[in-house]
XYZ file of C-alpha atoms in Angstrom:
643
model
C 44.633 -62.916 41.461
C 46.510 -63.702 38.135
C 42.970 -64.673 36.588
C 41.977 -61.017 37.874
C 44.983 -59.597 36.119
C 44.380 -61.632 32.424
C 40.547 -60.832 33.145
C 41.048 -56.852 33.190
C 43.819 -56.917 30.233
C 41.482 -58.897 28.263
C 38.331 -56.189 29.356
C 40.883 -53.067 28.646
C 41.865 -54.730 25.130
C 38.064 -54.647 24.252
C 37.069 -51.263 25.741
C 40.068 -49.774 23.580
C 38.616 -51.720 20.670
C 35.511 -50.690 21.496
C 36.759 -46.765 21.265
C 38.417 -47.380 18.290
C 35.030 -49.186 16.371
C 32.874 -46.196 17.158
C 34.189 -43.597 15.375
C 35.307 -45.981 12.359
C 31.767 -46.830 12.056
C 30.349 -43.483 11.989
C 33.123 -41.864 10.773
C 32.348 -38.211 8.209
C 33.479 -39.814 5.004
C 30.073 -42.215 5.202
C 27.759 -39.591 5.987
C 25.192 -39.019 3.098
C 22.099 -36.801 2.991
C 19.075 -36.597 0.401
C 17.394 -33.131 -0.163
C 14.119 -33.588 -2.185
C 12.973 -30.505 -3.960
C 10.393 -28.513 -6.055
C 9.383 -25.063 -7.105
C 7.092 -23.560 -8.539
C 4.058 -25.782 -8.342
C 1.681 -22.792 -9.228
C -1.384 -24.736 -7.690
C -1.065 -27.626 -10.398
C -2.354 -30.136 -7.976
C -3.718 -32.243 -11.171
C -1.659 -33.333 -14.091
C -1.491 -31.122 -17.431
C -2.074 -32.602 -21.042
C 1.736 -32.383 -23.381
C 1.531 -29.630 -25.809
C 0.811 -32.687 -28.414
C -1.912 -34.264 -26.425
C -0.115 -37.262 -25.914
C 0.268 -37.869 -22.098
C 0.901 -35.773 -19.254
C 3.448 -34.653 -16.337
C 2.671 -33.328 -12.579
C 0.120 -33.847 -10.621
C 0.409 -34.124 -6.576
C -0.857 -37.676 -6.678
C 1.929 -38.843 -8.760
C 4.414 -36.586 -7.601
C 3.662 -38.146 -3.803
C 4.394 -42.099 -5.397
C 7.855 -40.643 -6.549
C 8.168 -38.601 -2.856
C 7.417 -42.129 -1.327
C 10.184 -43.693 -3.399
C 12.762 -41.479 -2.439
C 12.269 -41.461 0.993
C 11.911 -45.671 1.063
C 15.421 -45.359 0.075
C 16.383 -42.470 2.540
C 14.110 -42.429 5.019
C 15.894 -39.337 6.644
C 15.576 -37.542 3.273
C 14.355 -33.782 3.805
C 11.978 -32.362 1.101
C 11.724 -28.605 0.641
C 10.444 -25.871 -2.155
C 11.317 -22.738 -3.474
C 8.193 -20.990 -3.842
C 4.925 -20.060 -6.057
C 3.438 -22.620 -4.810
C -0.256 -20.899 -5.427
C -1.861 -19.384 -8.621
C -1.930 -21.292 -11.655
C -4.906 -23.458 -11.330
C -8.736 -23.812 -10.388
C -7.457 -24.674 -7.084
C -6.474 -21.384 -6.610
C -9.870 -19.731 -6.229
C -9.817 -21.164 -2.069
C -5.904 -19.626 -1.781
C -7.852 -16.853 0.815
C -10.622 -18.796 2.277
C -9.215 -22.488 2.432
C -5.327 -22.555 1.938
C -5.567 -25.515 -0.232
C -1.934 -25.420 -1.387
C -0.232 -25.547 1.863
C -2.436 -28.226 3.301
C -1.762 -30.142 0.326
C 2.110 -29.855 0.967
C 1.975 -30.568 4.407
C 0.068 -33.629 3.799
C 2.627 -34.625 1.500
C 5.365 -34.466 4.159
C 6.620 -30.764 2.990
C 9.464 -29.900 5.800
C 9.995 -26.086 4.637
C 8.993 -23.840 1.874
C 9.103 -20.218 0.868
C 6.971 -17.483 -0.478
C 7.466 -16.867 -4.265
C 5.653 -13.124 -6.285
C 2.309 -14.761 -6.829
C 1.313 -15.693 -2.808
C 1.597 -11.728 -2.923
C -1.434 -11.962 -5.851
C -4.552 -11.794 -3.542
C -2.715 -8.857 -2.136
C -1.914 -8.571 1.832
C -5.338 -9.269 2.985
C -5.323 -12.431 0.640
C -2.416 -13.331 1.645
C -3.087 -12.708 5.539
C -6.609 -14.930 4.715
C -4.623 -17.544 4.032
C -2.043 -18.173 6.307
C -5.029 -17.654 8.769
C -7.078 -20.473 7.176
C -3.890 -22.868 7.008
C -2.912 -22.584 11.024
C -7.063 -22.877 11.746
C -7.136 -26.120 9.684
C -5.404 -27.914 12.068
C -3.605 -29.554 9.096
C 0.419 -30.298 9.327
C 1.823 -27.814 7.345
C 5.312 -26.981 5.957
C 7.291 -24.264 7.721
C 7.772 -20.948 5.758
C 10.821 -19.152 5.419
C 11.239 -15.960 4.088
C 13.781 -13.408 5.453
C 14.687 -10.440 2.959
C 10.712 -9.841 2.125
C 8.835 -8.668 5.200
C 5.943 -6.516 6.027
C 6.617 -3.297 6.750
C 6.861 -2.783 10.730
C 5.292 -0.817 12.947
C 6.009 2.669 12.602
C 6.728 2.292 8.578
C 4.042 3.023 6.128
C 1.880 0.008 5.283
C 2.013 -1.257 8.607
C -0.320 -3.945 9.496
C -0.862 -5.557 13.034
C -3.076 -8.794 11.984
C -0.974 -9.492 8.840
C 2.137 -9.537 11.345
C -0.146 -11.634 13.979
C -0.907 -13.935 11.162
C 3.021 -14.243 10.059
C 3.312 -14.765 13.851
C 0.882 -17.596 14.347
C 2.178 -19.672 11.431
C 5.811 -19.335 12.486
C 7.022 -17.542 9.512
C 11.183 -17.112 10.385
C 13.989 -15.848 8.303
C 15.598 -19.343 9.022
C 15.000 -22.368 10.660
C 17.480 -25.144 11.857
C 15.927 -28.868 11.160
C 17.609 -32.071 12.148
C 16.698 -35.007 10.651
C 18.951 -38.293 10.990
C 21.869 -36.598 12.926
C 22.849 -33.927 10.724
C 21.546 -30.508 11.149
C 20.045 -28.001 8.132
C 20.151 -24.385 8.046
C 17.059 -23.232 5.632
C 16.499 -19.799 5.352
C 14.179 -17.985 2.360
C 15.460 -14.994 0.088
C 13.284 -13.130 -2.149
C 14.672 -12.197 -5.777
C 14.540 -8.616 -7.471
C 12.446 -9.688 -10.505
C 10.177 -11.237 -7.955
C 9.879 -8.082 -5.934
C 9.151 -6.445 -9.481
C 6.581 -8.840 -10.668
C 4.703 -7.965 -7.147
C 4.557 -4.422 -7.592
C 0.919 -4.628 -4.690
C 2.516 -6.902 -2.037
C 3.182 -3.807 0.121
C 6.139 -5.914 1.546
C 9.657 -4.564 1.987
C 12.063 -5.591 -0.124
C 16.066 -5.708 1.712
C 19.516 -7.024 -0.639
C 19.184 -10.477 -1.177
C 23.359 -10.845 -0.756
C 23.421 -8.569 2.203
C 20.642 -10.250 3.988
C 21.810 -14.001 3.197
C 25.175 -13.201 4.232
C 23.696 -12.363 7.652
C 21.441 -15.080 8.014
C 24.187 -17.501 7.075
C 26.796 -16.061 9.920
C 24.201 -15.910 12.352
C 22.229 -19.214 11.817
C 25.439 -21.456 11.511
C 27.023 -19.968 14.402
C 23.882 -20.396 16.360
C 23.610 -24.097 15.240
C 27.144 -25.123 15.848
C 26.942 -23.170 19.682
C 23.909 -25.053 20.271
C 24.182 -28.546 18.427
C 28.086 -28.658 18.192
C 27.103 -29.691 14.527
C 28.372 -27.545 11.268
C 24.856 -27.779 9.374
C 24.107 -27.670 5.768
C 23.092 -24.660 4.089
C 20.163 -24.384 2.519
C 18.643 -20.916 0.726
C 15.074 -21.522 -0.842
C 15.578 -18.591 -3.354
C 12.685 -17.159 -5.624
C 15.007 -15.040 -7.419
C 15.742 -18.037 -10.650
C 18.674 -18.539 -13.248
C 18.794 -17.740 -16.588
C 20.812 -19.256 -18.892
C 22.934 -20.483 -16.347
C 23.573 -17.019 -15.105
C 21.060 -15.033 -13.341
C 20.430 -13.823 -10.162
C 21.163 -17.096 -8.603
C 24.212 -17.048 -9.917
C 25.240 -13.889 -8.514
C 23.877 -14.880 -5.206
C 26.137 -17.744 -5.018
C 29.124 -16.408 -6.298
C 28.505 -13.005 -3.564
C 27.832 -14.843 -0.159
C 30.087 -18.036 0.953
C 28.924 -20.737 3.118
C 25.974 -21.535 1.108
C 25.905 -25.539 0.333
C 23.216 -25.946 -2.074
C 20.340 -23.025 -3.382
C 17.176 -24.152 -4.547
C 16.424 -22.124 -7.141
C 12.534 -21.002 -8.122
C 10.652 -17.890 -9.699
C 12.143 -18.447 -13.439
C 10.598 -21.698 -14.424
C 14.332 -23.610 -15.109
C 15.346 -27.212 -15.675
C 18.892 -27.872 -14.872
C 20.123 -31.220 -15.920
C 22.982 -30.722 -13.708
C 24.026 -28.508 -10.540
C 25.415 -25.411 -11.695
C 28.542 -24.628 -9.331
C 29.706 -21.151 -8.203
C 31.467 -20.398 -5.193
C 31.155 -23.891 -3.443
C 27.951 -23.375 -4.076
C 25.092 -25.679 -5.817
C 22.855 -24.195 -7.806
C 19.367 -26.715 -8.454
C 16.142 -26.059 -10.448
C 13.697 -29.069 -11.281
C 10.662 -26.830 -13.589
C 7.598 -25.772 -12.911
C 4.667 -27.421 -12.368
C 5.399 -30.601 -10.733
C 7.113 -31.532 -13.980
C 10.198 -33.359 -12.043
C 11.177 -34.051 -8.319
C 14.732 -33.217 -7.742
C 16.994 -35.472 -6.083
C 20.237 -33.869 -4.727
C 21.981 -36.556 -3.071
C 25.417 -35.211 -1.182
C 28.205 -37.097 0.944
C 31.003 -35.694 3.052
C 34.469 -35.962 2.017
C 36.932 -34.181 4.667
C 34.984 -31.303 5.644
C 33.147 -30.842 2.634
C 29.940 -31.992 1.362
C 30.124 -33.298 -2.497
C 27.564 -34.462 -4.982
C 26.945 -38.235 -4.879
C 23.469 -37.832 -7.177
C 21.809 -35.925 -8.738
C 18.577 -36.863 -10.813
C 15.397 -35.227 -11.768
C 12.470 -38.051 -11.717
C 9.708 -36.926 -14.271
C 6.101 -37.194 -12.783
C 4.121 -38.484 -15.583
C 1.662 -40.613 -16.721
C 4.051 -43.393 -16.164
C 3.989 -42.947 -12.128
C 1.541 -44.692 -10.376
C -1.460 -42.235 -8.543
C -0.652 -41.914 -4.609
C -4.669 -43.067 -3.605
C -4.574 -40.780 -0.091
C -3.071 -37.767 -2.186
C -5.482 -38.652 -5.205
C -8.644 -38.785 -3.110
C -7.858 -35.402 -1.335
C -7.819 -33.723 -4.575
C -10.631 -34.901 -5.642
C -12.446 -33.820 -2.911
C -10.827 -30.295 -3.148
C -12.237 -30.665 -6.828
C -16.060 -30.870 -5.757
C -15.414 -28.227 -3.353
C -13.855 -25.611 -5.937
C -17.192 -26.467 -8.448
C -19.627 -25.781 -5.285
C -18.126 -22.841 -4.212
C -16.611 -21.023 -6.939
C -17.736 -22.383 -10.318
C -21.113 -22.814 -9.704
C -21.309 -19.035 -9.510
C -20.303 -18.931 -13.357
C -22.491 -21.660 -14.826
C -19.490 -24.469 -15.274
C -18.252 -27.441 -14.003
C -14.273 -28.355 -13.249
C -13.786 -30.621 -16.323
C -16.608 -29.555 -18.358
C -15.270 -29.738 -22.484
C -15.764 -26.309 -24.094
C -14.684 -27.094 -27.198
C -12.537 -29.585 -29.195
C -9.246 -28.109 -30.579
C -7.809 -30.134 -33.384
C -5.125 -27.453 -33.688
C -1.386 -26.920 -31.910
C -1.359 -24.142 -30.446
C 2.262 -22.466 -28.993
C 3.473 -23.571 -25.665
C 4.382 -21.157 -22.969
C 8.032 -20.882 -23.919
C 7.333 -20.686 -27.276
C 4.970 -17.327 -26.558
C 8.264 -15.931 -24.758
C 10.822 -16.962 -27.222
C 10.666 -15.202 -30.458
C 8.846 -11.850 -31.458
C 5.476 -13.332 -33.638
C 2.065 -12.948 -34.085
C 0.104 -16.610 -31.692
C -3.107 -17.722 -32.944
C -3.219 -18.660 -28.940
C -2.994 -14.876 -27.795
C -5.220 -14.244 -30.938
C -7.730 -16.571 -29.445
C -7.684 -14.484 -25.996
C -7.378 -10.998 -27.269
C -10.084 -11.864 -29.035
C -12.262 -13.588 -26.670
C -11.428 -10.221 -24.253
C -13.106 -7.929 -27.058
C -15.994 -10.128 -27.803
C -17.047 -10.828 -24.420
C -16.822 -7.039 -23.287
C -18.568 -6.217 -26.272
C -21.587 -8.606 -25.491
C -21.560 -7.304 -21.770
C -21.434 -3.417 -22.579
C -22.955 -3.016 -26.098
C -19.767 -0.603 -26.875
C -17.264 -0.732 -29.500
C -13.850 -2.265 -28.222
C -11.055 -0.615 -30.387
C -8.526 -3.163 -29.110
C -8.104 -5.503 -26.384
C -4.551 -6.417 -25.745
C -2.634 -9.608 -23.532
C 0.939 -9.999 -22.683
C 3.146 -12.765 -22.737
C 3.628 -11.994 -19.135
C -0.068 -13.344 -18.077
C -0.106 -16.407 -19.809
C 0.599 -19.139 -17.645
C -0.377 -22.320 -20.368
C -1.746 -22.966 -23.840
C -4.703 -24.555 -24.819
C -4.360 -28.603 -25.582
C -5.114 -30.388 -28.584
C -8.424 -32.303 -28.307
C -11.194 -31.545 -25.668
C -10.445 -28.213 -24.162
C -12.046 -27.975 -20.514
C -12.546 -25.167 -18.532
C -10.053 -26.210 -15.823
C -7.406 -26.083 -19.061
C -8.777 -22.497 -19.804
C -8.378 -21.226 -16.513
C -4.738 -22.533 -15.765
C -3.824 -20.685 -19.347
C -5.464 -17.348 -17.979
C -4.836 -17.351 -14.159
C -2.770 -15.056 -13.462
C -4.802 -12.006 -11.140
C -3.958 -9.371 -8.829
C -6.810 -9.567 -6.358
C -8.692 -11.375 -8.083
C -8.579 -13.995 -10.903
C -8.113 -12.026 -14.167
C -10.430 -9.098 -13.810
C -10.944 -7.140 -17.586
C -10.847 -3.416 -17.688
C -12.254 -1.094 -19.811
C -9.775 2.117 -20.295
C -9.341 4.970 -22.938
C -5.835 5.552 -24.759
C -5.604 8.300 -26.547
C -4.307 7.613 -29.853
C -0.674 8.491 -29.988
C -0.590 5.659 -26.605
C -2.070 3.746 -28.446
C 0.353 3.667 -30.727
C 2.888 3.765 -28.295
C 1.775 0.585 -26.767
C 2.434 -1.221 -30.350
C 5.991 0.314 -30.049
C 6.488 -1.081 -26.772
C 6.029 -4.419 -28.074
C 7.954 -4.037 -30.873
C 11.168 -2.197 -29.134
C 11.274 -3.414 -25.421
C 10.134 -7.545 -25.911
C 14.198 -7.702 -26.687
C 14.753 -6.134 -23.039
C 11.792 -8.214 -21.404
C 10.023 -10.876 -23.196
C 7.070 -10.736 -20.580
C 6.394 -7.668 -22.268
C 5.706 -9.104 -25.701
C 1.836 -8.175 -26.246
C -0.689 -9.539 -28.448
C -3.896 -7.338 -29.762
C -7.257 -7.569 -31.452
C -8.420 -5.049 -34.037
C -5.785 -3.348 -34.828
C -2.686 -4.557 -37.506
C 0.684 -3.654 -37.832
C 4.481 -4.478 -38.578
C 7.812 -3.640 -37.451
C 11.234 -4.467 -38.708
C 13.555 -5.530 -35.932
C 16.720 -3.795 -37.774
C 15.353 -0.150 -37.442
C 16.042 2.139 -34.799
C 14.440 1.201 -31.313
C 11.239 2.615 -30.024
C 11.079 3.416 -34.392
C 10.423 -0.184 -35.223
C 7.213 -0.447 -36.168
C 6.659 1.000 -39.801
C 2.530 0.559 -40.057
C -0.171 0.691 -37.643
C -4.142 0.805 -38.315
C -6.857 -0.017 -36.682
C -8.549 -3.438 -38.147
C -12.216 -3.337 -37.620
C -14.866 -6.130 -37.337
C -15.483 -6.218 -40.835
C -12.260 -6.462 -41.658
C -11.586 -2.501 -43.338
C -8.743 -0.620 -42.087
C -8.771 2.719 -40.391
C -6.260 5.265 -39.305
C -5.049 6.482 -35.666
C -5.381 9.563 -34.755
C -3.600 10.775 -32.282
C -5.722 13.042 -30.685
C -8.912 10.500 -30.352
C -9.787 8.774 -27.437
C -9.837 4.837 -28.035
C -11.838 2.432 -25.875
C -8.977 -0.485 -24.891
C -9.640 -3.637 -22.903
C -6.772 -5.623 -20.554
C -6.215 -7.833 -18.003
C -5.894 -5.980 -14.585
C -2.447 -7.325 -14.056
C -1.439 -6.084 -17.121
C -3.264 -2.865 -16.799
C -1.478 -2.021 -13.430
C 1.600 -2.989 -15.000
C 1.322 0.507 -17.586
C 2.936 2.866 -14.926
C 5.837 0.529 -15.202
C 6.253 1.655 -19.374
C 7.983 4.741 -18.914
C 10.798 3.116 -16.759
C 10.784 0.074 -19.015
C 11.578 2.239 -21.788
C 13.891 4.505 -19.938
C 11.284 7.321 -20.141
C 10.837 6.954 -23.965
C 7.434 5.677 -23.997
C 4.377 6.300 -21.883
C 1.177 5.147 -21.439
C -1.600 7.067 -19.534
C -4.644 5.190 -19.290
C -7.842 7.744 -19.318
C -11.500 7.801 -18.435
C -13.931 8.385 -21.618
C -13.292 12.038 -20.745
C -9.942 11.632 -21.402
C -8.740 12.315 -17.224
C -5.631 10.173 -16.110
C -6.462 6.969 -14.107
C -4.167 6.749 -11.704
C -2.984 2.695 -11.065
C -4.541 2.107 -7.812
C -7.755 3.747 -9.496
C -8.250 1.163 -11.826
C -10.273 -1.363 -10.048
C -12.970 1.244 -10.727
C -12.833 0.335 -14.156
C -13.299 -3.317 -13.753
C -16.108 -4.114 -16.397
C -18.988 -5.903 -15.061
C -21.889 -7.756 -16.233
C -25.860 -6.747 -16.004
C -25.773 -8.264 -11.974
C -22.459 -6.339 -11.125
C -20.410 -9.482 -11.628
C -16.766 -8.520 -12.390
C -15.782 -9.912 -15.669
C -13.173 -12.588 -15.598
C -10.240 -13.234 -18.183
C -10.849 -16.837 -17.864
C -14.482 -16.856 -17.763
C -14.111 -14.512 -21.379
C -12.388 -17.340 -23.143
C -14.502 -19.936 -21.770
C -17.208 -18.368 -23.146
C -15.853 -17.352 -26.038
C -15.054 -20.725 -26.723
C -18.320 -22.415 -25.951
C -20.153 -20.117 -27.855
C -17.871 -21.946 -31.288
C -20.524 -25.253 -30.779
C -18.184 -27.692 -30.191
C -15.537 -27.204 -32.703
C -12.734 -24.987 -32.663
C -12.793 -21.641 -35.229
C -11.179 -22.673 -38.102
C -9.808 -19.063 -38.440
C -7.281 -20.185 -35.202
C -5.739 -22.944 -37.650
C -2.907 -20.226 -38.264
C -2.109 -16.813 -38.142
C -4.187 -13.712 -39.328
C -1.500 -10.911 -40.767
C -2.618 -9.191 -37.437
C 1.472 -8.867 -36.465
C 3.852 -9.219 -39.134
C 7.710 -9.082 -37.667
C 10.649 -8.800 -39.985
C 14.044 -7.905 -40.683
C 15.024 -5.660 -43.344
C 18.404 -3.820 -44.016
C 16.870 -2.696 -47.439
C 17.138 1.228 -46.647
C 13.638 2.161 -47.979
C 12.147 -0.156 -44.782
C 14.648 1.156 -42.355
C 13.224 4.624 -42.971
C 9.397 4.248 -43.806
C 7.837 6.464 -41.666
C 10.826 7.517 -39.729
C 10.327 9.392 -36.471
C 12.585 11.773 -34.405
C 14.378 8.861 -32.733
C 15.403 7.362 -36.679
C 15.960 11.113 -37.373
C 18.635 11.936 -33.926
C 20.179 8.301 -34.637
C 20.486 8.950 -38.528
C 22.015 12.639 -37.458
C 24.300 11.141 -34.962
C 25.605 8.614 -37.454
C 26.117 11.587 -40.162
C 27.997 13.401 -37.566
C 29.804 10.767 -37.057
C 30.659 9.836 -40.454
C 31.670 13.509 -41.086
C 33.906 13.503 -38.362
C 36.145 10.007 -39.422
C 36.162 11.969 -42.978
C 37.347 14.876 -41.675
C 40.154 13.715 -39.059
C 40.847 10.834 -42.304
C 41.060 13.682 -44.888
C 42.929 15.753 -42.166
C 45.572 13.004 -41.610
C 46.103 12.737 -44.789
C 47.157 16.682 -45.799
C 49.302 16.429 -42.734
C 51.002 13.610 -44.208
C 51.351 15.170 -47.493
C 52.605 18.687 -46.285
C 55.248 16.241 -44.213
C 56.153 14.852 -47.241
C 56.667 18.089 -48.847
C 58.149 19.392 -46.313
C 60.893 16.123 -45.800
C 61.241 16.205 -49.869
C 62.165 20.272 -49.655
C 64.775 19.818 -46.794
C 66.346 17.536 -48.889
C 66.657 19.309 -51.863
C 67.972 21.948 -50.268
C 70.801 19.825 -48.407
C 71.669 18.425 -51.639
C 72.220 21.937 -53.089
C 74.233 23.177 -50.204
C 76.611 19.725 -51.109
């Protein structure tokens, strides 16, 4: 009985140990989590040359090796992006029929991703193609969250049944709650304003970012906690970007609490470090598959803190994943049979060697300058719809807004042309051939020069035609000469009244409604038919130019050819810059007024006025204070007579 008695002491002493070892052991303050990330991947599924030609970066291959690496480490690690994860490559061409990006990211163990402006390129019915084609693969595939950026539903305009049956059969949610090693995730998709602008043809509808997180993030935590009895981490997969640190991001963060971390895609950003708002983190890891982001967090109390943070650069210096490498590959041949074949070419066929170094994409958006790399397409747009049509192209015109990379030095292929000039709405790059009358004309040379300050997107680059502006003078009265350059190289006046045959980009051309608001209904620009009617925007597919079998003519296809056509070598005339923009900045009064028009005129008034006024409340001050004087200086005289 006594051994009984020592037996269960001894058993209650270890149960009670037992108690208190469990929780010590698993107790908060050792939790950790790892949250892979990209955004922005654009299609980029193979790596891209440096601007110097020196190596390279991205590439899915590569970028699985590092994925692989991570999650030997953390094998519970969750990996997640923040959208545009199509258009920007070859690859692209099979976004409808074959859904090659999200097969690729769910074969690379993609948990959740979200839709970013240019899955909205192909339109609805490309976009409804696609996530068709993905859930008919049979493929694993990432889930997609999106929740402020919806089609319309039923009984709205735009309604469509089998694009919401397609949404449907994916699984596309506003949120989703993962678990993965014990703690629970809250992911949930929000859509930015500059994205919704930059898809003016998804048809979707566009709801507050702020308003509709703050929702999501009540709702979905309160859901996980009543059904897990777990406080989950908050993730928001935001296309919206940051800029400078700031940005719309930002003022996410800083508007809706309970967010944990925000994954931040649509404006191409590196941040070395987290920026913090609101208890919020705030990561970006560039574009392309440049970097995988590693956000490593641990819990402290109640809170989850950064333990690491690191952005591993996929370059040539990472080893080829030989599953991932051998899938693209494939996708390669595939892409050349059914797409390139059509146009004569082959994926890495070399059009030309380029001993020159030409600007980067950041370097297009950063300053206000004439690019011998937009010279080379605005020119390539002219020649080549001059060679299809036999007619005179006054000016063909790009925007920094539709080029997506430069042009390496060495052999140029056409895979490197098309991921410079991929960027479609529809279609891949479609030209147009319009009519501007004159005094639009001239008006689209203003908008470069006035509004690139507002938007740098909106910086454009033109063939035949030449002209300056000084970046002092009054806006939308900045630029001081304009003429029309001709093949031959004389010069010849505008006239406003003439009708001027203009080439574009479709994305770009669709994007000319937008000038009046850009401008704040300054500027406009009405593109016309050779009789000189309006086009109205969704009538310009009409005016897609085409070639002698009805073939739409393709941006990319232009400069390919364009290029090709130079036997082997590169023009020497693209070794610098032509005179064809000339940008400066002048206080000297003579340039601040050359060829002055009513907005220099009100603005020069307005100042006058202005100037007038100071000298007339300054000169009125002044008599008052003199007749005070007076006045002071004759009360005391008098006094001193009365004494």
């Amino acid at each position: 009985m006594k051994i009984m008695r020592i037996f269960a002491v001894i058993l209650s002493v270890v149960m009670c140990m037992a108690v208190c070892i469990v929780p010590l052991s698993a107790t908060q303050d050792d939790k950790e989590i790892t949250v892979l990330f990209t955004h922005d991947l654009h299609s980029h599924l193979l790596p891209s040359a440096n601007k110097s030609g020196q190596g390279e970066y991205g590439g899915y291959a590569r970028l699985m090796t590092a994925i692989n690496a991570q999650k030997a480490i953390d094998p519970d690690a969750i990996l997640v992006d923040a959208g545009d994860f199509s258009m920007g490559s070859l690859f692209q061409t099979a976004y409808p029929t074959s859904a090659i990006e999200l097969r690729m990211m769910g074969a690379m163990g993609y948990d959740v991703t979200t839709f970013g402006n240019h899955e909205y390129d192909y339109l609805q019915s490309g976009l409804k193609s696609m996530l068709k084609a993905a859930k008919s693969s049979g493929d694993k595939l990432p889930a997609i969250v999106c929740a402020n950026y919806l089609p319309p539903v039923k009984g709205q305009d735009g309604y469509d049944a089998e694009l919401w049956q397609a949404f449907n059969d994916y699984g596309v949610k506003d949120y989703m709650i993962l678990e993965r090693g014990g703690t629970y995730y809250v992911i949930f998709g929000i859509f930015g304003e500059d994205a919704d602008a930059c898809a003016p043809n998804s048809g979707m509808v566009f709801e507050d970012p702020a308003a509709v997180a703050k929702e999501i993030v009540k709702t979905a935590v309160s859901e996980c906690e009543a059904t897990y009895g777990e406080k989950p981490v908050v993730i928001c997969l935001s296309h919206s970007g940051t800029d400078g640190g700031k940005g719309e991001d930002y003022e996410l963060a800083k508007a809706v609490d309970g967010i944990d971390i925000i994954i931040s895609g649509h404006t191409h950003t590196t941040l070395e470090e987290p920026i913090v708002v609101n208890g919020t983190l705030i990561v970006s890891a560039a574009e392309y598959g440049r970097n995988l982001g590693v956000l490593k967090l641990k819990m402290v109390g109640d809170d989850w803190v950064t333990a690491d943070y690191k952005l591993i650069a996929i370059d040539e210096n990472v080893a080829e994943d030989p599953t991932i490498a051998a899938m693209v590959e494939n996708y390669k041949l595939a892409v050349e049979k059914d797409y390139l074949s059509k146009y004569g070419y082959t994926f890495d066929q070399v059009l030309v060697n380029n001993p020159y170094t030409f600007d980067t994409v950041d370097e297009v958006y950063a300053t206000q300058h004439e690019s011998t790399l937009c010279n080379i397409f605005s020119d390539a747009y002219k020649w080549a719809v001059e060679r299809t049509t036999g007619k005179t192209v006054d000016m063909a015109v790009t925007a920094a807004g539709v080029i997506r990379g430069s042009l390496p030095v060495g052999n140029v292929t056409v895979s490197d042309v098309f991921n410079a000039a991929s960027l479609g709405v529809g279609t891949e790059g479609e030209l147009i051939g319009i009519y501007l009358t004159g005094k639009d004309l001239k008006a689209a040379i203003e908008l470069d020069a006035s509004v690139q300050p507002l938007m740098r997107s909106a910086q454009l680059f033109m063939s035949g035609v030449e002209y300056s502006f000084n970046q002092y003078r009054m806006i939308f009265n900045k630029v001081d000469y304009a003429m029309l350059r001709r093949a031959d190289g004389t010069l010849e006046a505008i006239d406003d009244e003439k009708l001027y045959f203009v080439v574009a980009g479709m994305y770009m051309g669709q994007m000319l409604g937008s000038v009046k608001e850009t401008s704040f209904g300054l500027l406009s620009i009405t593109p016309r038919d050779a009789e000189g009617n309006p086009i109205a925007t969704e009538d310009l597919v009409k005016y897609v130019v085409k070639d002698e079998n009805g073939n739409p003519l393709k941006e990319w296809d232009a400069i390919a050819d364009y290029l090709y056509e130079m036997d082997g070598e590169m023009n020497q005339r693209y070794s610098k810059v032509d005179g064809r923009k000339v940008v400066y900045a002048s206080l000297n009064p003579i340039d601040l007024l050359r060829n002055a028009n009513i907005f220099t005129y009100v603005a020069l008034a307005l100042v006058l006025i202005l100037i007038a006024a100071i000298v007339f409340i300054v000169r009125a001050i002044v008599v008052h204070r003199k007749r005070k004087k007076a006045k002071n200086s004759e009360n005391t005289e008098s006094a001193q007579s009365e004494s």
